[in-house]
mmCIF file of C-alpha atoms in Angstrom:
data_model
loop_
_atom_site.group_PDB
_atom_site.id
_atom_site.type_symbol
_atom_site.label_atom_id
_atom_site.label_comp_id
_atom_site.label_asym_id
_atom_site.label_seq_id
_atom_site.Cartn_x
_atom_site.Cartn_y
_atom_site.Cartn_z
ATOM 1 C CA GLN J 1 21.827 18.788 -4.607
ATOM 2 C CA GLN J 2 25.561 18.491 -4.786
ATOM 3 C CA LYS J 3 27.117 18.129 -8.007
ATOM 4 C CA VAL J 4 30.240 16.835 -6.427
ATOM 5 C CA GLN J 5 30.184 13.608 -4.174
ATOM 6 C CA GLN J 6 33.124 12.616 -2.002
ATOM 7 C CA SER J 7 34.035 9.444 -0.406
ATOM 8 C CA PRO J 8 34.668 8.190 2.083
ATOM 9 C CA GLU J 9 33.216 10.896 4.789
ATOM 10 C CA SER J 10 36.174 9.603 6.833
ATOM 11 C CA LEU J 11 39.427 7.585 6.623
ATOM 12 C CA SER J 12 42.065 6.457 9.046
ATOM 13 C CA VAL J 13 45.359 5.254 7.661
ATOM 14 C CA PRO J 14 48.699 4.050 9.556
ATOM 15 C CA GLU J 15 51.789 6.371 9.117
ATOM 16 C CA GLY J 16 53.704 5.181 6.035
ATOM 17 C CA GLY J 17 50.333 3.866 4.503
ATOM 18 C CA MET J 18 48.319 4.902 1.215
ATOM 19 C CA ALA J 19 45.249 7.028 1.409
ATOM 20 C CA SER J 20 42.906 6.879 -1.508
ATOM 21 C CA LEU J 21 40.073 9.661 -1.603
ATOM 22 C CA ASN J 22 37.271 9.687 -4.100
ATOM 23 C CA CYS J 23 35.395 12.348 -5.869
ATOM 24 C CA THR J 24 32.644 11.825 -8.425
ATOM 25 C CA SER J 25 30.856 14.493 -10.537
ATOM 26 C CA SER J 26 27.179 14.535 -11.739
ATOM 27 C CA ASP J 27 27.884 17.146 -14.111
ATOM 28 C CA ARG J 28 29.329 16.502 -17.431
ATOM 29 C CA ASN J 29 30.437 19.890 -18.216
ATOM 30 C CA PHE J 30 33.026 19.702 -15.657
ATOM 31 C CA GLN J 31 36.492 20.130 -17.391
ATOM 32 C CA TYR J 32 38.920 20.103 -14.276
ATOM 33 C CA PHE J 33 39.236 19.491 -10.622
ATOM 34 C CA TRP J 34 41.008 20.757 -7.772
ATOM 35 C CA TRP J 35 41.993 19.053 -4.709
ATOM 36 C CA TYR J 36 42.100 21.371 -1.360
ATOM 37 C CA ARG J 37 43.549 20.440 1.996
ATOM 38 C CA GLN J 38 42.256 22.100 5.229
ATOM 39 C CA HIS J 39 44.172 21.668 8.714
ATOM 40 C CA SER J 40 42.253 22.425 11.701
ATOM 41 C CA GLY J 41 41.688 25.996 12.251
ATOM 42 C CA GLU J 42 42.949 27.187 8.839
ATOM 43 C CA GLY J 43 41.487 27.859 5.608
ATOM 44 C CA PRO J 44 41.596 25.457 2.748
ATOM 45 C CA LYS J 45 44.993 25.255 0.813
ATOM 46 C CA ALA J 46 45.013 24.101 -3.019
ATOM 47 C CA LEU J 47 47.082 20.811 -3.480
ATOM 48 C CA MET J 48 46.886 20.255 -7.024
ATOM 49 C CA SER J 49 44.606 20.502 -10.132
ATOM 50 C CA ILE J 50 43.867 17.764 -12.974
ATOM 51 C CA PHE J 51 42.685 18.441 -16.422
ATOM 52 C CA SER J 52 43.414 15.685 -18.494
ATOM 53 C CA ASP J 53 42.482 11.721 -18.151
ATOM 54 C CA GLY J 54 45.083 9.580 -16.537
ATOM 55 C CA ASP J 55 47.644 10.400 -13.524
ATOM 56 C CA LYS J 56 49.365 13.574 -12.509
ATOM 57 C CA LYS J 57 51.793 13.186 -9.852
ATOM 58 C CA GLU J 58 53.167 15.773 -7.432
ATOM 59 C CA GLY J 59 55.518 14.367 -4.816
ATOM 60 C CA ARG J 60 53.640 11.941 -2.513
ATOM 61 C CA PHE J 61 50.563 13.168 -4.251
ATOM 62 C CA THR J 62 48.863 11.429 -7.302
ATOM 63 C CA ALA J 63 45.412 12.542 -8.859
ATOM 64 C CA HIS J 64 43.586 10.486 -11.327
ATOM 65 C CA LEU J 65 41.129 11.669 -13.554
ATOM 66 C CA ASN J 66 38.527 9.594 -15.592
ATOM 67 C CA LYS J 67 36.296 11.880 -17.682
ATOM 68 C CA ALA J 68 34.189 9.197 -19.224
ATOM 69 C CA SER J 69 33.207 7.932 -15.537
ATOM 70 C CA LEU J 70 33.330 11.502 -13.984
ATOM 71 C CA HIS J 71 35.480 10.190 -11.286
ATOM 72 C CA VAL J 72 38.722 11.813 -9.914
ATOM 73 C CA SER J 73 40.748 10.207 -7.029
ATOM 74 C CA LEU J 74 43.693 11.501 -4.853
ATOM 75 C CA HIS J 75 46.261 9.003 -3.593
ATOM 76 C CA ILE J 76 48.771 10.004 -0.805
ATOM 77 C CA ARG J 77 51.550 7.417 -0.396
ATOM 78 C CA ASP J 78 53.928 7.290 2.430
ATOM 79 C CA SER J 79 51.035 9.120 4.663
ATOM 80 C CA GLN J 80 52.293 11.390 7.244
ATOM 81 C CA PRO J 81 50.594 12.790 10.609
ATOM 82 C CA SER J 82 50.660 16.102 8.932
ATOM 83 C CA ASP J 83 48.616 14.825 6.353
ATOM 84 C CA SER J 84 45.797 14.455 8.654
ATOM 85 C CA ALA J 85 43.378 17.111 7.575
ATOM 86 C CA LEU J 86 40.063 17.758 5.646
ATOM 87 C CA TYR J 87 40.234 17.156 1.786
ATOM 88 C CA PHE J 88 38.035 18.930 -0.499
ATOM 89 C CA CYS J 89 37.575 18.428 -4.315
ATOM 90 C CA GLU J 90 36.173 21.001 -6.471
ATOM 91 C CA GLY J 91 34.798 20.613 -9.904
ATOM 92 C CA GLY J 92 34.665 23.412 -12.579
ATOM 93 C CA SER J 93 33.739 24.262 -16.150
ATOM 94 C CA ALA J 94 34.083 27.069 -18.772
ATOM 95 C CA LEU J 95 30.814 28.190 -17.271
ATOM 96 C CA GLY J 96 32.826 29.276 -14.225
ATOM 97 C CA ARG J 97 30.755 27.466 -11.448
ATOM 98 C CA LEU J 98 32.256 26.255 -8.319
ATOM 99 C CA HIS J 99 31.163 23.169 -6.888
ATOM 100 C CA PHE J 100 32.661 21.547 -3.835
ATOM 101 C CA GLY J 101 32.292 18.120 -2.310
ATOM 102 C CA ALA J 102 31.478 17.931 1.477
ATOM 103 C CA GLY J 103 34.987 16.872 2.236
ATOM 104 C CA THR J 104 36.791 13.801 3.366
ATOM 105 C CA GLN J 105 38.649 13.822 6.698
ATOM 106 C CA LEU J 106 41.932 11.877 6.626
ATOM 107 C CA ILE J 107 43.397 10.647 9.788
ATOM 108 C CA VAL J 108 46.921 9.391 9.603
ATOM 109 C CA ILE J 109 47.524 7.312 12.761
ATOM 110 C CA PRO J 110 51.499 7.506 14.071
ATOM 111 C CA ASP U 1 53.474 37.912 -0.317
ATOM 112 C CA ALA U 2 50.328 38.369 1.860
ATOM 113 C CA GLY U 3 47.739 35.878 1.751
ATOM 114 C CA VAL U 4 44.039 36.503 2.193
ATOM 115 C CA THR U 5 43.318 38.190 5.431
ATOM 116 C CA GLN U 6 40.033 37.797 7.603
ATOM 117 C CA THR U 7 39.048 39.646 10.633
ATOM 118 C CA PRO U 8 38.083 38.787 13.572
ATOM 119 C CA ARG U 9 39.035 35.334 13.787
ATOM 120 C CA HIS U 10 36.160 34.718 16.228
ATOM 121 C CA GLU U 11 32.928 36.566 16.895
ATOM 122 C CA VAL U 12 30.280 35.562 19.447
ATOM 123 C CA ALA U 13 26.853 37.392 18.964
ATOM 124 C CA GLU U 14 23.725 37.172 20.420
ATOM 125 C CA LYS U 15 20.531 36.484 18.542
ATOM 126 C CA GLY U 16 19.534 39.536 16.496
ATOM 127 C CA GLN U 17 22.461 41.526 16.355
ATOM 128 C CA THR U 18 24.238 42.837 13.272
ATOM 129 C CA ILE U 19 27.711 41.507 12.716
ATOM 130 C CA ILE U 20 30.244 42.717 10.058
ATOM 131 C CA LEU U 21 33.152 40.284 8.979
ATOM 132 C CA LYS U 22 35.954 41.697 7.002
ATOM 133 C CA CYS U 23 38.240 40.333 4.195
ATOM 134 C CA GLU U 24 41.494 41.595 2.475
ATOM 135 C CA PRO U 25 42.174 39.799 -0.799
ATOM 136 C CA VAL U 26 45.505 38.774 -2.159
ATOM 137 C CA SER U 27 46.638 42.078 -3.752
ATOM 138 C CA GLY U 28 45.822 42.229 -7.471
ATOM 139 C CA HIS U 29 43.227 39.291 -7.333
ATOM 140 C CA ASN U 30 40.167 40.216 -9.280
ATOM 141 C CA ASP U 31 37.667 37.539 -7.934
ATOM 142 C CA LEU U 32 36.462 37.388 -4.516
ATOM 143 C CA PHE U 33 34.222 34.683 -2.857
ATOM 144 C CA TRP U 34 32.451 34.649 0.498
ATOM 145 C CA TYR U 35 31.738 30.830 1.862
ATOM 146 C CA ARG U 36 29.889 29.490 4.780
ATOM 147 C CA GLN U 37 31.486 26.023 5.924
ATOM 148 C CA THR U 38 29.687 23.814 8.388
ATOM 149 C CA LYS U 39 30.445 20.002 8.916
ATOM 150 C CA ILE U 40 26.874 19.189 7.668
ATOM 151 C CA GLN U 41 26.715 21.386 4.425
ATOM 152 C CA GLY U 42 30.336 21.690 3.686
ATOM 153 C CA LEU U 43 31.298 24.929 1.688
ATOM 154 C CA GLU U 44 28.325 26.786 0.402
ATOM 155 C CA LEU U 45 28.727 29.850 -1.637
ATOM 156 C CA LEU U 46 27.330 33.239 -0.223
ATOM 157 C CA SER U 47 28.924 35.793 -2.887
ATOM 158 C CA TYR U 48 31.099 36.001 -5.738
ATOM 159 C CA PHE U 49 32.453 39.284 -7.065
ATOM 160 C CA ARG U 50 34.573 39.781 -10.130
ATOM 161 C CA SER U 51 36.372 43.233 -10.391
ATOM 162 C CA LYS U 52 34.182 44.568 -7.452
ATOM 163 C CA SER U 53 31.106 43.677 -9.349
ATOM 164 C CA LEU U 54 28.659 41.253 -7.453
ATOM 165 C CA MET U 55 28.274 38.267 -10.050
ATOM 166 C CA GLU U 56 26.379 35.911 -7.436
ATOM 167 C CA ASP U 57 24.584 36.473 -4.439
ATOM 168 C CA GLY U 58 23.968 32.968 -2.871
ATOM 169 C CA GLY U 59 20.379 32.505 -3.550
ATOM 170 C CA ALA U 60 19.083 31.409 -0.235
ATOM 171 C CA PHE U 61 21.321 33.504 1.732
ATOM 172 C CA LYS U 62 19.911 36.815 0.094
ATOM 173 C CA ASP U 63 17.808 37.968 2.930
ATOM 174 C CA ARG U 64 19.940 38.420 5.932
ATOM 175 C CA PHE U 65 23.343 38.251 4.417
ATOM 176 C CA LYS U 66 24.878 41.189 2.328
ATOM 177 C CA ALA U 67 28.427 41.212 1.162
ATOM 178 C CA GLU U 68 30.023 44.490 -0.183
ATOM 179 C CA MET U 69 33.166 45.015 -1.991
ATOM 180 C CA LEU U 70 33.960 49.124 -1.614
ATOM 181 C CA ASN U 71 37.392 48.703 -3.257
ATOM 182 C CA SER U 72 39.432 46.096 -4.883
ATOM 183 C CA SER U 73 41.459 45.187 -1.638
ATOM 184 C CA PHE U 74 38.394 45.149 0.951
ATOM 185 C CA SER U 75 35.171 43.251 1.347
ATOM 186 C CA THR U 76 32.687 42.984 4.231
ATOM 187 C CA LEU U 77 30.017 40.276 4.806
ATOM 188 C CA LYS U 78 27.098 41.534 7.057
ATOM 189 C CA ILE U 79 24.737 39.255 8.846
ATOM 190 C CA GLN U 80 21.560 41.164 10.031
ATOM 191 C CA PRO U 81 19.928 39.790 12.003
ATOM 192 C CA THR U 82 21.926 36.964 13.224
ATOM 193 C CA GLU U 83 20.352 33.583 14.228
ATOM 194 C CA PRO U 84 21.841 30.666 15.984
ATOM 195 C CA LYS U 85 21.678 28.764 12.674
ATOM 196 C CA ASP U 86 24.267 31.210 11.339
ATOM 197 C CA SER U 87 26.888 29.479 13.763
ATOM 198 C CA ALA U 88 29.534 28.551 11.157
ATOM 199 C CA VAL U 89 33.040 29.385 9.886
ATOM 200 C CA TYR U 90 32.847 32.000 7.212
ATOM 201 C CA LEU U 91 35.658 31.751 4.514
ATOM 202 C CA CYS U 92 36.797 34.503 2.268
ATOM 203 C CA ALA U 93 38.892 33.371 -0.993
ATOM 204 C CA SER U 94 40.414 35.360 -3.750
ATOM 205 C CA SER U 95 41.473 34.278 -7.254
ATOM 206 C CA LEU U 96 43.649 36.146 -9.735
ATOM 207 C CA ASP U 97 41.107 35.413 -12.852
ATOM 208 C CA TRP U 98 39.069 32.488 -11.958
ATOM 209 C CA GLY U 99 36.421 32.529 -14.943
ATOM 210 C CA GLY U 100 36.983 29.477 -16.922
ATOM 211 C CA SER U 101 40.584 29.618 -16.613
ATOM 212 C CA ALA U 102 40.729 27.312 -13.609
ATOM 213 C CA GLU U 103 43.179 29.511 -11.378
ATOM 214 C CA THR U 104 43.052 28.146 -8.040
ATOM 215 C CA LEU U 105 41.428 29.831 -4.852
ATOM 216 C CA TYR U 106 43.354 31.041 -2.024
ATOM 217 C CA PHE U 107 41.353 31.024 1.013
ATOM 218 C CA GLY U 108 41.677 33.002 4.353
ATOM 219 C CA SER U 109 41.721 31.556 7.800
ATOM 220 C CA GLY U 110 38.041 31.893 8.373
ATOM 221 C CA THR U 111 36.026 33.688 10.923
ATOM 222 C CA ARG U 112 34.295 31.570 13.404
ATOM 223 C CA LEU U 113 31.007 32.665 14.263
ATOM 224 C CA THR U 114 28.906 31.658 17.389
ATOM 225 C CA VAL U 115 25.504 33.013 17.861
ATOM 226 C CA LEU U 116 24.028 32.508 21.338
#
């Protein structure tokens, strides 16, 4: 049973549009989340982490965490074709366990 | 700075063969992970080493999968004997001090294994 559920499985957005990816945890022990991006033929690369409730912005990427609802999202504004990739979220806690979601495939259409 | 290096990039094996995948973590990192990635299951943890000690061996993967870390800069994953269902991408990742400190993972580019 996966402790981290991601949605949607696949998402298509036009170039310049906003992409929104979601991640929900079933474990209240999770204290932080990481977002990773994986381009075809490569390993995942870390995008950003979020530990506190609210928004965290890094360039075109904004992560939002709501600990009460165990929900974290990633918003990509002004999406570019190079953003087309598989996106994972990872939840973790002081217990040191790694739990990845199954991923969202993002396609940015030029 | 060199990242995580995995070799080979591609491996084709006949059913029943033994294969060995290799990983060199980022220099100085204390934690090393092996994952299996498939479209259906996503990322599944196979093994986790901390300072060369095996901390987790992936439960369901115990019988035919064995990861070793002979020194702090090299790890292997042996699959013996291989089965067609083992066809997947195998990823190695390292972290400076993962524990509870929430350090990020650095992944290699993976080895794509095809078992015929």
